[in-house]
Short mmCIF file of C-alpha atoms in Angstrom, two decimals:
data_model
loop_
_atom_site.label_atom_id
_atom_site.label_comp_id
_atom_site.label_asym_id
_atom_site.label_seq_id
_atom_site.Cartn_x
_atom_site.Cartn_y
_atom_site.Cartn_z
CA MET A 1078 -29.88 -58.88 -139.67
CA PHE A 1079 -32.35 -56.41 -137.80
CA ASP A 1080 -31.05 -53.22 -136.22
CA ALA A 1081 -33.39 -51.24 -134.09
CA ALA A 1082 -31.66 -48.11 -135.14
CA SER A 1083 -33.17 -47.43 -138.45
CA PRO A 1084 -32.06 -44.60 -140.78
CA SER A 1085 -35.84 -43.93 -141.39
CA ASP A 1086 -36.62 -43.43 -137.82
CA ARG A 1087 -38.95 -40.13 -137.81
CA ALA A 1088 -37.36 -38.85 -134.83
CA GLY A 1089 -33.86 -38.70 -136.55
CA LEU A 1090 -34.81 -37.38 -139.97
CA GLN A 1091 -33.53 -33.99 -140.75
CA ARG A 1092 -35.88 -31.64 -142.49
CA ALA A 1093 -34.94 -28.80 -144.98
CA VAL A 1094 -35.87 -25.23 -144.10
CA GLY A 1095 -35.11 -22.50 -146.49
CA THR A 1096 -36.06 -18.95 -146.88
CA LEU A 1097 -35.11 -16.81 -149.81
CA ARG A 1098 -36.12 -13.05 -150.10
CA VAL A 1099 -35.00 -10.90 -153.07
CA SER A 1100 -36.08 -7.51 -154.00
CA TYR A 1101 -35.20 -5.29 -156.99
CA LYS A 1102 -35.05 -1.44 -157.59
CA ARG A 1103 -34.50 0.68 -160.37
CA ARG A 1104 -31.25 2.70 -160.61
CA ASP A 1105 -30.88 5.07 -163.62
CA ASP A 1106 -31.81 2.81 -166.52
CA ALA A 1107 -31.09 -0.57 -164.88
CA THR A 1108 -32.74 -3.21 -162.61
CA VAL A 1109 -30.46 -3.80 -159.63
CA LEU A 1110 -30.52 -5.85 -156.55
CA ASP A 1111 -32.17 -4.06 -153.80
CA ARG A 1112 -32.14 -6.63 -150.81
CA LEU A 1113 -31.11 -10.16 -150.41
CA HIS A 1114 -31.94 -12.76 -147.46
CA GLN A 1115 -30.66 -16.35 -147.84
CA TYR A 1116 -31.39 -18.83 -144.95
CA GLY A 1117 -30.99 -22.46 -144.88
CA SER A 1118 -31.16 -24.60 -148.16
CA LEU A 1119 -32.29 -21.77 -150.42
CA LYS A 1120 -29.82 -19.73 -152.39
CA ALA A 1121 -29.72 -17.24 -155.28
CA ARG A 1122 -27.07 -16.72 -157.79
CA PHE A 1123 -27.05 -13.54 -160.14
CA PRO A 1124 -25.23 -14.03 -163.46
CA ARG A 1125 -23.84 -10.88 -164.96
CA VAL A 1126 -26.12 -9.37 -167.73
CA GLU A 1127 -25.35 -6.82 -170.51
CA ARG A 1128 -26.28 -3.43 -169.91
CA GLY A 1129 -29.99 -2.82 -170.92
CA GLU A 1130 -30.73 -6.52 -170.46
CA TRP A 1131 -33.20 -7.99 -167.76
CA THR A 1132 -31.69 -8.82 -164.42
CA THR A 1133 -31.56 -12.51 -163.60
CA ALA A 1134 -31.63 -14.48 -160.42
CA VAL A 1135 -31.16 -18.32 -160.43
CA THR A 1136 -32.65 -20.12 -157.37
CA LEU A 1137 -30.87 -23.16 -155.86
CA ASN A 1138 -32.26 -25.69 -153.28
CA THR A 1139 -29.10 -27.30 -151.81
CA SER A 1140 -31.08 -29.85 -149.80
CA GLY A 1141 -31.17 -32.29 -152.73
CA GLY A 1142 -34.86 -32.44 -153.36
CA ILE A 1143 -38.05 -31.81 -151.24
CA ALA A 1144 -39.08 -34.71 -148.75
CA GLY A 1145 -42.22 -34.61 -146.15
CA GLY A 1146 -41.77 -31.98 -143.65
CA ASP A 1147 -39.55 -29.58 -145.50
CA ARG A 1148 -40.46 -25.86 -145.65
CA LEU A 1149 -39.18 -23.72 -148.30
CA ASP A 1150 -40.42 -20.06 -148.72
CA LEU A 1151 -39.28 -18.03 -151.74
CA SER A 1152 -40.37 -14.32 -152.22
CA PHE A 1153 -39.33 -11.84 -154.99
CA ASP A 1154 -40.31 -8.30 -155.15
CA LEU A 1155 -39.86 -5.96 -157.99
CA ALA A 1156 -40.13 -2.37 -157.75
CA PRO A 1157 -41.84 0.05 -160.28
CA ASP A 1158 -40.29 -0.02 -163.81
CA THR A 1159 -37.91 -3.03 -162.93
CA ARG A 1160 -37.24 -6.25 -165.28
CA ALA A 1161 -36.04 -9.28 -164.00
CA THR A 1162 -36.06 -13.07 -164.86
CA ILE A 1163 -36.12 -15.51 -161.96
CA ALA A 1164 -35.19 -19.09 -162.93
CA ALA A 1165 -34.45 -22.47 -161.16
CA GLN A 1166 -30.93 -23.97 -161.42
CA ALA A 1167 -32.29 -27.53 -162.09
CA ALA A 1168 -35.42 -29.68 -161.90
CA GLU A 1169 -36.55 -30.31 -158.36
CA ARG A 1170 -37.00 -33.94 -157.08
CA SER A 1171 -40.05 -34.51 -154.76
CA TYR A 1172 -39.68 -37.53 -152.57
CA ARG A 1173 -42.57 -39.62 -151.17
CA ALA A 1174 -43.46 -38.79 -147.46
CA ILE A 1175 -43.43 -41.31 -144.72
CA PRO A 1176 -46.99 -42.07 -143.93
CA GLY A 1177 -48.08 -39.88 -140.98
CA SER A 1178 -45.32 -37.43 -141.46
CA ALA A 1179 -45.86 -33.69 -141.94
CA PRO A 1180 -46.29 -32.68 -145.73
CA SER A 1181 -43.67 -30.50 -147.55
CA VAL A 1182 -44.72 -26.85 -148.07
CA VAL A 1183 -43.19 -24.83 -150.68
CA THR A 1184 -44.41 -21.34 -151.09
CA THR A 1185 -43.42 -18.76 -153.88
CA ARG A 1186 -44.43 -15.35 -153.87
CA ILE A 1187 -43.70 -12.78 -156.58
CA GLY A 1188 -44.76 -9.06 -156.14
CA VAL A 1189 -44.75 -6.94 -159.32
CA ALA A 1190 -45.21 -3.36 -158.96
CA ALA A 1191 -46.79 -1.19 -161.59
CA GLY A 1192 -44.60 -0.83 -164.82
CA ALA A 1193 -42.45 -3.73 -163.65
CA ALA A 1194 -42.18 -7.14 -165.56
CA CYS A 1195 -41.06 -10.56 -164.31
CA GLU A 1196 -40.43 -13.92 -166.11
CA TRP A 1197 -40.88 -16.77 -163.78
CA LEU A 1198 -38.97 -19.79 -165.22
CA PRO A 1199 -39.04 -22.83 -162.73
CA GLN A 1200 -37.77 -26.23 -163.78
CA GLU A 1201 -40.06 -29.18 -163.85
CA THR A 1202 -40.75 -31.43 -160.90
CA ILE A 1203 -39.54 -34.97 -160.90
#
């Protein structure tokens, strides 16, 4: 049976939009979170670390994958003499876009100041 209302109708498809902004600063001998802004489907979690260890951020995309028209924007800034590991929580699934639809755009920017160090450990894309 044919139903004119299709779940793939472009006008009705919801697109994921997410922004994640994380910055670190130095406090005494530790790297600490300076600023955090999370919007939409992008989130960050900060596991506890032992004193003297690198600070860790784990990124999450709660949209369930990346599809045509999605816009995800991640930005990390490390102040002088900070140390951070940035990792993804899981592999990211990319879905085929509907012909004629907008492309998905994922932007990642990492700013590392003098004397700072960053490990960027994203998972694979499926």
